[in-house]
CSV table of N, CA and C in Angstrom, one decimal:
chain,number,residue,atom,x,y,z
A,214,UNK,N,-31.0,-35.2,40.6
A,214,UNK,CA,-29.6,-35.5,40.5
A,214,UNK,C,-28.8,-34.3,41.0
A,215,UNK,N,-27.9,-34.5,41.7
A,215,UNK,CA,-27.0,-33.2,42.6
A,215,UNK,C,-26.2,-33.1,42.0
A,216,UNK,N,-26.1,-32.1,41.3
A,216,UNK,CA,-24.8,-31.5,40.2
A,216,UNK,C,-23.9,-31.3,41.4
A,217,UNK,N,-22.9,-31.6,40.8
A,217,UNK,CA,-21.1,-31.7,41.5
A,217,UNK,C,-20.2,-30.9,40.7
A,218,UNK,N,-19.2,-30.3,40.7
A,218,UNK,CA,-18.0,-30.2,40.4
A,218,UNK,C,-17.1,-31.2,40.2
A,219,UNK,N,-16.1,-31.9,39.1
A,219,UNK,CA,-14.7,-32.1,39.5
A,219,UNK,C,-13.5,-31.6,40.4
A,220,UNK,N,-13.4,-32.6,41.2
A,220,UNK,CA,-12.6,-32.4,42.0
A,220,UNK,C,-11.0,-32.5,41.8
A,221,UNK,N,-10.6,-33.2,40.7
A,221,UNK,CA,-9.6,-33.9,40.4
A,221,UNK,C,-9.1,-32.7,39.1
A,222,UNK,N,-8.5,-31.9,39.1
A,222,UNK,CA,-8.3,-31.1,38.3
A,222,UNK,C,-7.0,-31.3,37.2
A,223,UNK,N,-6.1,-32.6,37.5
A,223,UNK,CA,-4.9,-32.6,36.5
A,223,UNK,C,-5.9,-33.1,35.2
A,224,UNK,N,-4.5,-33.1,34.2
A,224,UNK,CA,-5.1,-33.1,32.9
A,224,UNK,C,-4.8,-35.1,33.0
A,225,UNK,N,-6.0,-35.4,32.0
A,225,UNK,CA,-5.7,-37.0,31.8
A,225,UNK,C,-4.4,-37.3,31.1
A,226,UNK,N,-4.1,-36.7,30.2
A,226,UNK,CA,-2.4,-36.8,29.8
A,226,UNK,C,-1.8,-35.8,30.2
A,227,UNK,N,-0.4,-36.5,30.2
A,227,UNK,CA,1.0,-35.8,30.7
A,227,UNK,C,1.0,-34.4,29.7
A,228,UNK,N,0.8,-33.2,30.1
A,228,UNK,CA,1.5,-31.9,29.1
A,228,UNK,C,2.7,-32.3,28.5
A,229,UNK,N,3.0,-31.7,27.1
A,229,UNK,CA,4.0,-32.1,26.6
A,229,UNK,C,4.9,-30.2,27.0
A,230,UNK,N,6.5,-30.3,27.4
A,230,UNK,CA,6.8,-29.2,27.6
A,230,UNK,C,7.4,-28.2,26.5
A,231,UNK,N,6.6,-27.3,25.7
A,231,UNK,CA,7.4,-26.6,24.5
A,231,UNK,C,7.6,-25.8,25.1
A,232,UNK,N,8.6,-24.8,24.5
A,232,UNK,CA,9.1,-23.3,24.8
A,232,UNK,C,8.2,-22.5,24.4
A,233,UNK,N,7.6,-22.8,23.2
A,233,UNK,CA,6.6,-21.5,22.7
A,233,UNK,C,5.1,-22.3,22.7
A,234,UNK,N,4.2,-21.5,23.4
A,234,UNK,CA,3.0,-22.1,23.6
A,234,UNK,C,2.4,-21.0,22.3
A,235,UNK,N,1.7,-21.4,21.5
A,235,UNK,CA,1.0,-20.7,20.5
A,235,UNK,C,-0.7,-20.8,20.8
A,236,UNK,N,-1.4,-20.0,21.3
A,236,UNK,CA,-2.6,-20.4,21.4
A,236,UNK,C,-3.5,-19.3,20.7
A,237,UNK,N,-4.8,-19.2,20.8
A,237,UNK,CA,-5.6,-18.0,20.3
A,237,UNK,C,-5.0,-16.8,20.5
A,238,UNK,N,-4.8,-16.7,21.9
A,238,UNK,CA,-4.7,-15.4,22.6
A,238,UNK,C,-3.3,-14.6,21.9
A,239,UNK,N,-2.4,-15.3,22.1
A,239,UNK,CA,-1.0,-14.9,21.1
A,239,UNK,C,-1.2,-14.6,19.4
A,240,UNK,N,-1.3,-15.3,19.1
A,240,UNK,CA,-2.4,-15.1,17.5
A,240,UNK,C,-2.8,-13.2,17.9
A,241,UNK,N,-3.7,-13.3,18.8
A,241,UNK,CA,-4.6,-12.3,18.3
A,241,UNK,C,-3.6,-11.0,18.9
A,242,UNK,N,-2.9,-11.0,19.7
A,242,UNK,CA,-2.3,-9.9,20.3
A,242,UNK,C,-1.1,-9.7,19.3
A,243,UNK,N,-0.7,-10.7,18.3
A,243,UNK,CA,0.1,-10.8,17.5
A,243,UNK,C,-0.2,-9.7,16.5
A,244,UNK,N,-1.2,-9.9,16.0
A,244,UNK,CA,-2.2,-9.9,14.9
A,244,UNK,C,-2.4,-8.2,15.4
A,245,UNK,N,-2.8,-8.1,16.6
A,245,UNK,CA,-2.5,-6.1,17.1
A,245,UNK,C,-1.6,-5.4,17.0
A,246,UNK,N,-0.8,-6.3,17.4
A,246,UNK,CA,0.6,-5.0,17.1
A,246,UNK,C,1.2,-4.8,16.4
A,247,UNK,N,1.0,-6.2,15.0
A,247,UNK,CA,1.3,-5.6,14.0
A,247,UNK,C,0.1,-4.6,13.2
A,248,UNK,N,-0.9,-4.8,13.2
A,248,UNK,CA,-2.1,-3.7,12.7
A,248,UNK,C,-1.5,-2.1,13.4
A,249,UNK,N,-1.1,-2.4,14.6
A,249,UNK,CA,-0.8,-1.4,15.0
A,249,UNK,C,0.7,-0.6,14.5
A,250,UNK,N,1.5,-1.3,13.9
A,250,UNK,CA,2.8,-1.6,13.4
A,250,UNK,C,2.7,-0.4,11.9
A,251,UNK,N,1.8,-1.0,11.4
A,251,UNK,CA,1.5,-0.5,10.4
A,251,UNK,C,0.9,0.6,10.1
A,252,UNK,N,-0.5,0.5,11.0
A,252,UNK,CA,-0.9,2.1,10.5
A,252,UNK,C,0.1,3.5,11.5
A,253,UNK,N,1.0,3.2,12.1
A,253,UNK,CA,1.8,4.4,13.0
A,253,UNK,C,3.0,4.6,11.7
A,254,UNK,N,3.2,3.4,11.4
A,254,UNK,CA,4.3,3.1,9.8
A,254,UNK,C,3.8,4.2,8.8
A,255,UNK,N,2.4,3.7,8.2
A,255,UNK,CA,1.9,4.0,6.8
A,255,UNK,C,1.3,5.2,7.1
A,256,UNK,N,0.7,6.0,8.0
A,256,UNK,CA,-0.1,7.0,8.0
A,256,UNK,C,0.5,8.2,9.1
A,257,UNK,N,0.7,7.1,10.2
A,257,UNK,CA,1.1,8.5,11.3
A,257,UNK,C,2.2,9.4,11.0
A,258,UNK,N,3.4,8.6,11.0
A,258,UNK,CA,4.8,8.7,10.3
A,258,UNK,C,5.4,9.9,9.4
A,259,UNK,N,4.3,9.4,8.0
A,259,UNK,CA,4.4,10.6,7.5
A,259,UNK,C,3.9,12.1,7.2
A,260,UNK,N,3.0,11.8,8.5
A,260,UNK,CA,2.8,13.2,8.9
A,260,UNK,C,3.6,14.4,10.3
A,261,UNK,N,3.8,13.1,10.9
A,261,UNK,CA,4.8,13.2,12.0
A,261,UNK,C,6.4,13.8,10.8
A,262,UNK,N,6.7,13.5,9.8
A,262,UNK,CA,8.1,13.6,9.3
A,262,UNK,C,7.9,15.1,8.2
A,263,UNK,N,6.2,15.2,8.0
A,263,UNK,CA,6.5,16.6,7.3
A,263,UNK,C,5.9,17.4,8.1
A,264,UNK,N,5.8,17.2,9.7
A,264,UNK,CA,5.5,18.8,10.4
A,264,UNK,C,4.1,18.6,10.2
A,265,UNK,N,2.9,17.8,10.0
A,265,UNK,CA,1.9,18.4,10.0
A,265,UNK,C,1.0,17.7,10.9
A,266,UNK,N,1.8,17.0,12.2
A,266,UNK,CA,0.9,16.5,13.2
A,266,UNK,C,1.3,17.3,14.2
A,267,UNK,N,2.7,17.7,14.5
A,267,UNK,CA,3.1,18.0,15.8
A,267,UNK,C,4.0,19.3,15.3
């Protein structure tokens, strides 16, 4: 049997159009910058404010 590709690439239903698409990828880049939000907040910060980083 000869494996094929699809050729026909639209989706079988119509997309619905939102403004905000929420998928994994958003989630997780979400999810980084606040991690990253917080430890520059909770750790860097206060070393940056008493002189003892820079």
């Amino acid at each position: 049997m000869k494996h094929t590709t699809q050729r026909d690439w639209r989706v079988s239903r119509p997309a619905r159009r939102s403004r905000v698409i929420f998928d994994q990828t958003t989630a997780l880049g979400g999810l980084t910058v606040a991690l990253f939000a917080y430890i520059i907040y909770h750790f860097v910060y206060p070393l940056v404010s008493k002189g003892l980083l820079w």
